[in-house]
Short mmCIF file of C-alpha atoms and ligand atoms in Angstrom, two decimals:
data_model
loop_
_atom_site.label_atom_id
_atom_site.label_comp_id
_atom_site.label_asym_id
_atom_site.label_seq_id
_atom_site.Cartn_x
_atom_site.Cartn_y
_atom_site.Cartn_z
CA UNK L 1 0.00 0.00 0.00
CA UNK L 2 1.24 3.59 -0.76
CA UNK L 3 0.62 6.64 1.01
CA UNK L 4 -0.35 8.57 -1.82
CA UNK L 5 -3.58 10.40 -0.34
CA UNK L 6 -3.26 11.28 3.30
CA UNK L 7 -5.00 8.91 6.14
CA UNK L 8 -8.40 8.87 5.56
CA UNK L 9 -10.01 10.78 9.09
CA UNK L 10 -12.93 8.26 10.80
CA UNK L 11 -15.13 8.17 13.73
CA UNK L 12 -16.51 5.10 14.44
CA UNK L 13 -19.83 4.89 15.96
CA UNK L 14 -20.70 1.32 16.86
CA UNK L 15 -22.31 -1.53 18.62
CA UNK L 16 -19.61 -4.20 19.25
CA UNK L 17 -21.00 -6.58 17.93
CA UNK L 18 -19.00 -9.49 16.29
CA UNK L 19 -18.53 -7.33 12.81
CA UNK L 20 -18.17 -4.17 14.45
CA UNK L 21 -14.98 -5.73 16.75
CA UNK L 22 -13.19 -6.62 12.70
CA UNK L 23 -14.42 -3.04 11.56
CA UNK L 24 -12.75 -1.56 14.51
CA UNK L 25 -9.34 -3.46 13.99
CA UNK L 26 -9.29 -3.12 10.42
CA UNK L 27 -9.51 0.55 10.96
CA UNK L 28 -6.65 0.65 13.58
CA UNK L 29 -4.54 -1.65 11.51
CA UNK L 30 -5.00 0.46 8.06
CA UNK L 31 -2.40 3.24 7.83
CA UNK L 32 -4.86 4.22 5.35
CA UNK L 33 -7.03 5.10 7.95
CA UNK L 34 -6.88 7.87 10.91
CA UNK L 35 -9.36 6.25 13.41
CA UNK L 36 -10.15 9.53 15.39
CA UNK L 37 -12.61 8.30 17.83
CA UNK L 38 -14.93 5.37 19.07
CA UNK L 39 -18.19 5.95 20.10
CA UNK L 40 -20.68 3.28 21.10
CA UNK L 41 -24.93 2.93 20.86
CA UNK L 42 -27.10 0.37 22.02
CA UNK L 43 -27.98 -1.89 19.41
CA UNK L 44 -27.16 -5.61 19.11
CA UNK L 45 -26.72 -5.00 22.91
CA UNK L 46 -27.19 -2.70 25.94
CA UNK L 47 -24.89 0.20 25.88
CA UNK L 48 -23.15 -1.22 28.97
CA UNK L 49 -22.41 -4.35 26.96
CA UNK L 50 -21.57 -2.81 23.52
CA UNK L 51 -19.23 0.02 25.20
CA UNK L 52 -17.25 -2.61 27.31
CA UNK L 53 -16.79 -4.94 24.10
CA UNK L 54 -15.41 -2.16 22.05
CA UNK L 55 -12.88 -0.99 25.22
CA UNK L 56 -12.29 -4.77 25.20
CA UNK L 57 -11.22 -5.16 21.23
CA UNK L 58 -9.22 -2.00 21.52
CA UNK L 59 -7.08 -3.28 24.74
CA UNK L 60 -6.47 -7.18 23.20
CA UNK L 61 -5.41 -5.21 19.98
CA UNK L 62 -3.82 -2.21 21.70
CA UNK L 63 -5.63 0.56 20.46
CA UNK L 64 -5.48 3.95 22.13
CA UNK L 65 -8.14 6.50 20.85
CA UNK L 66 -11.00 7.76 22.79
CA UNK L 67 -13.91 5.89 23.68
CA UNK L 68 -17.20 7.25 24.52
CA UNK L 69 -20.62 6.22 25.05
CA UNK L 70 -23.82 7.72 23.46
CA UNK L 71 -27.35 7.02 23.58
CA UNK L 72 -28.86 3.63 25.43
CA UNK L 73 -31.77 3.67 23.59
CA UNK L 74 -33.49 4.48 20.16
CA UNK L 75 -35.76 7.60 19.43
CA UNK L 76 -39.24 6.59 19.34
CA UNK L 77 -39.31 3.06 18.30
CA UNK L 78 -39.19 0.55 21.61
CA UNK L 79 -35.26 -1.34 22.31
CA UNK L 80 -34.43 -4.43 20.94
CA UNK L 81 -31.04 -6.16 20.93
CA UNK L 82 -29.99 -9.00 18.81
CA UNK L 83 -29.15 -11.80 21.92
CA UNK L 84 -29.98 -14.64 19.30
CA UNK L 85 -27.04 -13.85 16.70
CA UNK L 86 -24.67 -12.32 19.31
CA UNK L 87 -25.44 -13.64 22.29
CA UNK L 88 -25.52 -12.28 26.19
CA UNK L 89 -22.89 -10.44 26.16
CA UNK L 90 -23.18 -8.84 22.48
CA UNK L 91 -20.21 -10.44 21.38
CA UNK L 92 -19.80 -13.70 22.56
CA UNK L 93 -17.20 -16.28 22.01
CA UNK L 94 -13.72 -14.85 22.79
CA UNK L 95 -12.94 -14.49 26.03
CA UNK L 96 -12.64 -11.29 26.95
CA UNK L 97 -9.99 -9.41 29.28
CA UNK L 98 -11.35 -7.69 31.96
CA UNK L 99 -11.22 -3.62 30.91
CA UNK L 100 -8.70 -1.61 32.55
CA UNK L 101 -9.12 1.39 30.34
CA UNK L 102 -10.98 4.65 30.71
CA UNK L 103 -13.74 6.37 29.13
CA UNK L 104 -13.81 9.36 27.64
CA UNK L 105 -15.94 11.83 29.66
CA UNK L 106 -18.61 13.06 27.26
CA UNK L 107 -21.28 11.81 25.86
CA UNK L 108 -20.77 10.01 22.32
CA UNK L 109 -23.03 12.89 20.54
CA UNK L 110 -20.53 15.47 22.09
CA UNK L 111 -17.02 13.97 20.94
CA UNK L 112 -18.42 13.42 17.45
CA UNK L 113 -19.53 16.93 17.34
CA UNK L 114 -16.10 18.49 19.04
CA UNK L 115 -14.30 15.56 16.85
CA UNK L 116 -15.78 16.73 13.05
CA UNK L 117 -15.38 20.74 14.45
CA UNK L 118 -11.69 20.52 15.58
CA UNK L 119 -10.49 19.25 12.02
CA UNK L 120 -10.47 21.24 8.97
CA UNK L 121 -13.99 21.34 6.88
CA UNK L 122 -14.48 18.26 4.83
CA UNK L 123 -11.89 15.76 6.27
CA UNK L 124 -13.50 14.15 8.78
CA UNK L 125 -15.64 11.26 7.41
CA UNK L 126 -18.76 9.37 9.79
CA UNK L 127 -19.21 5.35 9.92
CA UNK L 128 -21.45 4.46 11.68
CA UNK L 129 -22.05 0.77 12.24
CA UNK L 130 -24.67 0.12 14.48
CA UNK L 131 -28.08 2.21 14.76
CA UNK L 132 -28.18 6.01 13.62
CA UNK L 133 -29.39 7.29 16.64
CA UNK L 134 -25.98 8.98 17.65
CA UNK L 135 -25.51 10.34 14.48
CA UNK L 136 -29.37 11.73 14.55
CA UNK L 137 -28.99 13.67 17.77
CA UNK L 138 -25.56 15.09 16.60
CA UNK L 139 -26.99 16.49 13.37
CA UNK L 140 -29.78 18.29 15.73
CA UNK L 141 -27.59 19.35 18.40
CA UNK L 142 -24.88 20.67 16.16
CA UNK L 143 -26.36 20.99 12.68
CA UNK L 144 -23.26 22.85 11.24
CA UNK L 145 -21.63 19.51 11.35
CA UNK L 146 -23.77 18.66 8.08
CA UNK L 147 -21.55 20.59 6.16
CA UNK L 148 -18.50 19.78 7.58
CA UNK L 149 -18.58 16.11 7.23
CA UNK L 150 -17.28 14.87 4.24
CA UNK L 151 -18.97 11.67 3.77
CA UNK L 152 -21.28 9.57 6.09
CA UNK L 153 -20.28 5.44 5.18
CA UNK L 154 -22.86 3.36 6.81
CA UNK L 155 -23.88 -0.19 7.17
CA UNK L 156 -27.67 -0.74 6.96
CA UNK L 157 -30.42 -0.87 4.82
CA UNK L 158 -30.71 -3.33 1.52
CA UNK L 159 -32.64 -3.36 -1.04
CA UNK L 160 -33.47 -6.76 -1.66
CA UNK L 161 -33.37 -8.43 1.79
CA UNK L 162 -33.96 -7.81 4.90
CA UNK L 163 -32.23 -9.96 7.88
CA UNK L 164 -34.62 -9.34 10.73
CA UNK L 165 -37.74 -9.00 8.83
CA UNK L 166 -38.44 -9.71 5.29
CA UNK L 167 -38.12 -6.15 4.48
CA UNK L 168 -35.63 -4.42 6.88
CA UNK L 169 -32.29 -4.88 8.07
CA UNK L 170 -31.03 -4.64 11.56
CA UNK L 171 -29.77 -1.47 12.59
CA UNK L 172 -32.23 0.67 10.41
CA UNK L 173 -35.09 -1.43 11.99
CA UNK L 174 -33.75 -0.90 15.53
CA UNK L 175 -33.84 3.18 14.84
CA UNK L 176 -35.94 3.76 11.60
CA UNK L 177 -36.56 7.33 12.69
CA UNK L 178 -33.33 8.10 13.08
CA UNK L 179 -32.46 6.56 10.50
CA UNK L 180 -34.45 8.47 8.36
CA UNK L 181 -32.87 12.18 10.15
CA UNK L 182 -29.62 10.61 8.38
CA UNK L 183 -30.83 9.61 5.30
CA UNK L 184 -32.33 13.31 4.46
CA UNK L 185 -29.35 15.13 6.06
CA UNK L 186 -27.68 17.09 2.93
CA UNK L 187 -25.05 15.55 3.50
CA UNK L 188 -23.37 12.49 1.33
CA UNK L 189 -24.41 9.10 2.78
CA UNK L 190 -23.18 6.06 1.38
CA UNK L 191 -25.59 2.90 2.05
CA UNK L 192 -23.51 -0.37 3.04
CA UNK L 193 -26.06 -2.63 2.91
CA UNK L 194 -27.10 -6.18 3.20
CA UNK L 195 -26.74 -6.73 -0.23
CA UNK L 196 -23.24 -6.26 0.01
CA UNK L 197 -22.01 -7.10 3.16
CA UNK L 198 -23.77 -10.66 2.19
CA UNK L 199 -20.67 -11.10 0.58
CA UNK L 200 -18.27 -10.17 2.46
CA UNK L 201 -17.84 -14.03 4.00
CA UNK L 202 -14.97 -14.58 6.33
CA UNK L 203 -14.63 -18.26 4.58
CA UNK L 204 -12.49 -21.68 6.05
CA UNK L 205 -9.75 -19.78 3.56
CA UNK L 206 -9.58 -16.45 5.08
CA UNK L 207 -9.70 -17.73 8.04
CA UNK L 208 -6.87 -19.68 7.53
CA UNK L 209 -4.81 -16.63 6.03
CA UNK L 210 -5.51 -15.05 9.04
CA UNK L 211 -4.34 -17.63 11.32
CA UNK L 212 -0.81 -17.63 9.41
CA UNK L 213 -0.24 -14.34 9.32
CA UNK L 214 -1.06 -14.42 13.55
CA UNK L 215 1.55 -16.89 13.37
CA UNK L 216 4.01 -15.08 11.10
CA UNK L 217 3.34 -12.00 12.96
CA UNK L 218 4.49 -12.56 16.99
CA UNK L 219 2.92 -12.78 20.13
CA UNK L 220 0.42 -9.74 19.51
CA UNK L 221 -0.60 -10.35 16.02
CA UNK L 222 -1.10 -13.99 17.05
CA UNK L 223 -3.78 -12.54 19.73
CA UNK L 224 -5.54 -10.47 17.04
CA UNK L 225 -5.45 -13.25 14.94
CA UNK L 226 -7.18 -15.40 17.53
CA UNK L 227 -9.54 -12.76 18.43
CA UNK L 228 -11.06 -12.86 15.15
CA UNK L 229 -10.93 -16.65 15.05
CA UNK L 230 -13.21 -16.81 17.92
CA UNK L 231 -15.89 -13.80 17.03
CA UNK L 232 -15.76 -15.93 13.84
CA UNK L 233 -16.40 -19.31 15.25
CA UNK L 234 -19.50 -17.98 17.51
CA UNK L 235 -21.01 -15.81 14.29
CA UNK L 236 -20.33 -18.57 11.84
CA UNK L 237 -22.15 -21.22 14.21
CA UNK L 238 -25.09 -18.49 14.80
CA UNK L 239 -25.03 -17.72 10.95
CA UNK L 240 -24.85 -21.46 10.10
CA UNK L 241 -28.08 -22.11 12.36
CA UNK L 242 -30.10 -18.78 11.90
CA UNK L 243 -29.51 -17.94 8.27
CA UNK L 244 -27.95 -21.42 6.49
CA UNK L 245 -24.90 -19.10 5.63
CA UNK L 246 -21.55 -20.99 4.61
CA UNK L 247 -19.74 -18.56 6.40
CA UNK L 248 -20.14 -15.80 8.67
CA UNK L 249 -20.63 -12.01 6.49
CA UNK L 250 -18.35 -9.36 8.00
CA UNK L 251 -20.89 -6.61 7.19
CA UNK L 252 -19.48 -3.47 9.02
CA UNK L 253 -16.00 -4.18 8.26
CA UNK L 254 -16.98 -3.39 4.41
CA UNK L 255 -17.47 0.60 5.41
CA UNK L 256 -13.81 0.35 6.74
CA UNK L 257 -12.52 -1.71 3.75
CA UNK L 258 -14.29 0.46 0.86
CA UNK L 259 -12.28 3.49 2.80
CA UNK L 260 -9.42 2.15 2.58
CA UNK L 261 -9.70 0.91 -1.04
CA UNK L 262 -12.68 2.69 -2.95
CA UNK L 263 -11.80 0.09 -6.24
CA UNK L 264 -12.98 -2.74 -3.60
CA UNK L 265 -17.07 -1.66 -3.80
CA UNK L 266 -19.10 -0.38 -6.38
CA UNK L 267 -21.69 2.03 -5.86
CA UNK L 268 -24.71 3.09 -8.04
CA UNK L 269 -26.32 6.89 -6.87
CA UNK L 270 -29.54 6.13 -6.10
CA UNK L 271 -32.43 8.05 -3.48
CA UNK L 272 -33.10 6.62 -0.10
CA UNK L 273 -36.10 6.82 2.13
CA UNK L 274 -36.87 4.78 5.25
CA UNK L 275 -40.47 3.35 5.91
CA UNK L 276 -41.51 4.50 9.12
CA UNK L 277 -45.01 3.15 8.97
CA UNK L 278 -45.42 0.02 6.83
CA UNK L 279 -47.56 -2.59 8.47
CA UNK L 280 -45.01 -5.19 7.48
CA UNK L 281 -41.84 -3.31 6.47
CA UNK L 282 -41.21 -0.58 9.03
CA UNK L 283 -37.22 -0.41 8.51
CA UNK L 284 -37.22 -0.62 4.72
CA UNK L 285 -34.81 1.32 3.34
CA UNK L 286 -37.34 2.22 -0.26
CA UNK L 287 -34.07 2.62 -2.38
CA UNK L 288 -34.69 4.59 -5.53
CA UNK L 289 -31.88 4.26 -8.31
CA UNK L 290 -34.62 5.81 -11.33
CA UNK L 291 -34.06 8.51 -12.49
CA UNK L 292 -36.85 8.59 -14.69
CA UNK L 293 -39.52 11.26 -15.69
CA UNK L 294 -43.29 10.87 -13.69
CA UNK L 295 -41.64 8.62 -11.00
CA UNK L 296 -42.05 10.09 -7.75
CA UNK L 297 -39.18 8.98 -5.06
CA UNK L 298 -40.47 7.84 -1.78
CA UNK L 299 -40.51 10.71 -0.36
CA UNK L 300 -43.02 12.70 -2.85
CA UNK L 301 -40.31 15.18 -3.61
CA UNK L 302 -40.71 14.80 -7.31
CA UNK L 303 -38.73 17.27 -8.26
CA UNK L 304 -35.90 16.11 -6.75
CA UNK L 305 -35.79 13.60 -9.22
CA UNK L 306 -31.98 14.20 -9.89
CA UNK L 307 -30.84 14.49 -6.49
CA UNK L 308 -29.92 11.08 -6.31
CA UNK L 309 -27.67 11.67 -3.20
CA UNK L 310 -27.05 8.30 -1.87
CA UNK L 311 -24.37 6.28 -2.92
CA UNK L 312 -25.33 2.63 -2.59
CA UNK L 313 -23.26 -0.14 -2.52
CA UNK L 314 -23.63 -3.32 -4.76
CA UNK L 315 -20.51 -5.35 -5.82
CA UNK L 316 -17.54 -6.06 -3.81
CA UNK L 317 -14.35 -7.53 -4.72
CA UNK L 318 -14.13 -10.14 -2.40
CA UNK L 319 -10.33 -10.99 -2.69
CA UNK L 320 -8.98 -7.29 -1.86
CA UNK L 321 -11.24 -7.59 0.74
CA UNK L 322 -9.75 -10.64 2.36
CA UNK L 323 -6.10 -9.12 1.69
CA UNK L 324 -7.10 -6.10 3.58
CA UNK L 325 -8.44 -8.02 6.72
CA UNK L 326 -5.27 -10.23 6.67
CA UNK L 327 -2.96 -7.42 6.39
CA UNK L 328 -4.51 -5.65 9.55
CA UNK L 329 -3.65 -8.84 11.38
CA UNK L 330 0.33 -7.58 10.29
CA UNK L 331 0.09 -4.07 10.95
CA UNK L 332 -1.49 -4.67 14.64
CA UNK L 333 0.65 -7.72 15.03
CA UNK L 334 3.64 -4.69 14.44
CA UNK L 335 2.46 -2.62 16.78
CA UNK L 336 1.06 -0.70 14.12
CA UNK L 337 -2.65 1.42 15.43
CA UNK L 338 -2.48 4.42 14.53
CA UNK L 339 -2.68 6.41 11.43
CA UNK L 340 -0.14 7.12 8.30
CA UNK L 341 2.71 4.78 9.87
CA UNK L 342 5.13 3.50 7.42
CA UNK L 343 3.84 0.26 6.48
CA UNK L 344 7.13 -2.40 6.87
CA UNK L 345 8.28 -3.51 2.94
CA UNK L 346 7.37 -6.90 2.51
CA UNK L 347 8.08 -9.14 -0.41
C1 LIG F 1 -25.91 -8.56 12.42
C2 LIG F 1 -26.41 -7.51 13.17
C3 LIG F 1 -27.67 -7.60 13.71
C4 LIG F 1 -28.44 -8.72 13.48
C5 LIG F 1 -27.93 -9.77 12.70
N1 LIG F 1 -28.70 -10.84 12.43
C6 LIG F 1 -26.66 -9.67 12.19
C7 LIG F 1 -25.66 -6.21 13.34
C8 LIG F 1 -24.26 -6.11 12.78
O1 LIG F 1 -23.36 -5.62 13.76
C9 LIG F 1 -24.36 -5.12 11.63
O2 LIG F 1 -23.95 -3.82 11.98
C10 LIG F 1 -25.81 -5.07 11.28
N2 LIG F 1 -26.43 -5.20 12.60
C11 LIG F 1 -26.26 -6.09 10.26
O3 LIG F 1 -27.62 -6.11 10.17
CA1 LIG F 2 -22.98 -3.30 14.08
#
């Protein structure tokens, strides 16, 4: 990798969460990447559990950027967490060290709002991973962030499948209002959906690749390597029993990975509304990609026709996918976290 463009800024907002824990070490172990900030929101567990499994990734990987925790429950619509795929603790399976580490002091809304403000307009780039309801109340408490964001990459939404209905995915269903504050900010949101993070499978051959370059990489990278082993393991089994997947899908590592290499997703613009009301698809996102005359988006606003803001994602390249997540496992295994170090020539 070259360091042609500088480290791309990020704030993480997640819900650790067995795909959230890779997005979070693919970020530190990317010198592509300038991972500003953490910030944590209920959503495939309580806050509680979600803040202490991100604190957790970040020591076992030895990642030091702030940490803070935001809001313990969605807008409107009532809590749920996701126990069945993730189980008690949100991220079961690898055995977690007990967190030594301390919070940062404000709430998540705050250090996302202080975070975007303090660097220059248009560097600082949102991706979110869990529900939107962080990113909702930021926009209303600090609206002039809108404009200083560059791009919001988030996974949710699909539009073909849903994974906890027929018609919605996860953490659009868990916050659909919010959701929705997001999706009509005028800002630019990419959509990392189901439909793509579907294939991003962490298959018996990555998972192998991973496990050699642990072993190839000394005592830490062989912990990281490990770590993802086990949240692998647990979401495989889940995803094996739930869904009759091959292999687990790494769905919010993709926002990290199509950062770090835009070639690795492609994106059609399309317009995005979320159904707040549907009798049997409250969470949809209604994804738009016509363009054509006398078709009204979802929203009514017909002549917005051509504001097709959203970038959705479609098509990823599997293989620089895998080759990213492996070469994380080298970087952190270096002692490599933070952003624009010089990765080590290897041939
Ligand atoms: C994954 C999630 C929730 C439910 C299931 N079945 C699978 C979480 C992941 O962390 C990801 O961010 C998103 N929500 C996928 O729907
Ligand atoms: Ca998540």
């Amino acid at each position: 990798m070259t360091n042609a463009s500088p480290a791309r800024k990020i704030i993480l907002d997640c819900d650790p969460g067995h795909d959230d824990a890779i997005a979070i070490l693919l970020a530190a172990g990317s010198p592509a990447i300038d991972l500003l900030a953490i910030t944590t929101v209920a959503g495939n567990h309580s806050l509680d559990n979600v803040t202490r499994n991100a604190q957790a990734v970040c020591q076992i990987a030895g990642i030091d950027v702030p940490i803070a925790q935001g809001a313990d429950r969605p807008l409107v619509t009532p809590q749920i967490v996701s126990e069945d795929i993730h189980g008690n603790s949100g991220m079961d399976g690898p055995v977690l060290p007990e967190v030594t580490g301390q919070l940062d002091a404000r709430h998540a809304v705050d250090l996302i709002i202080d975070t975007v403000m303090a660097h220059e307009p248009g560097t600082v780039t949102l991706v979110p991973t869990g529900p939107l309801t962080n990113i909702a109340l930021a926009m209303r408490k600090a609206p002039e962030i809108v404009d200083r964001v560059r791009q919001v990459v988030l996974m949710g939404g699909s539009y073909t499948r849903g994974n906890v209905t027929p018609a919605a995915e996860y953490n659009i269903y868990v916050d659909p209002e919010a959701a929705e504050v997001v999706f009509r900010g005028a800002w630019e949101v990419v959509m990392v959906g189901l439909d793509l993070t579907h294939q991003a499978l962490a298959t018996d051959a990555l998972q192998q690749r991973v496990r050699q370059a642990g072993e190839e990489a000394g005592e830490r990278g062989r912990e990281v390597a490990q770590f993802m082993l086990d949240i692998w393991e647990f979401f495989g089994k889940t995803y094996r029993e739930v869904f009759d997947f091959e292999a687990p899908p790494v769905h919010d590592a993709c926002c990290v990975a199509m950062l770090i290499d835009p070639d690795l997703v492609r994106t059609e613009r399309a317009h995005v509304s979320v159904e707040l009301h549907g009798e049997w698809t409250k969470g949809q996102t209604v994804v738009n990609f016509e363009t054509k005359p006398g078709m009204r988006h979802s929203t009514g606003v017909a002549e917005r026709m051509s504001d097709l803001r959203t970038l959705v994602a479609t098509e990823l390249n599997w293989e620089r996918f895998a080759a990213l997540v492996v070469e994380s496992v080298r970087q952190l295994g270096d002692g490599n976290t933070g952003a624009g170090h010089d990765p080590e020539p290897r041939s």
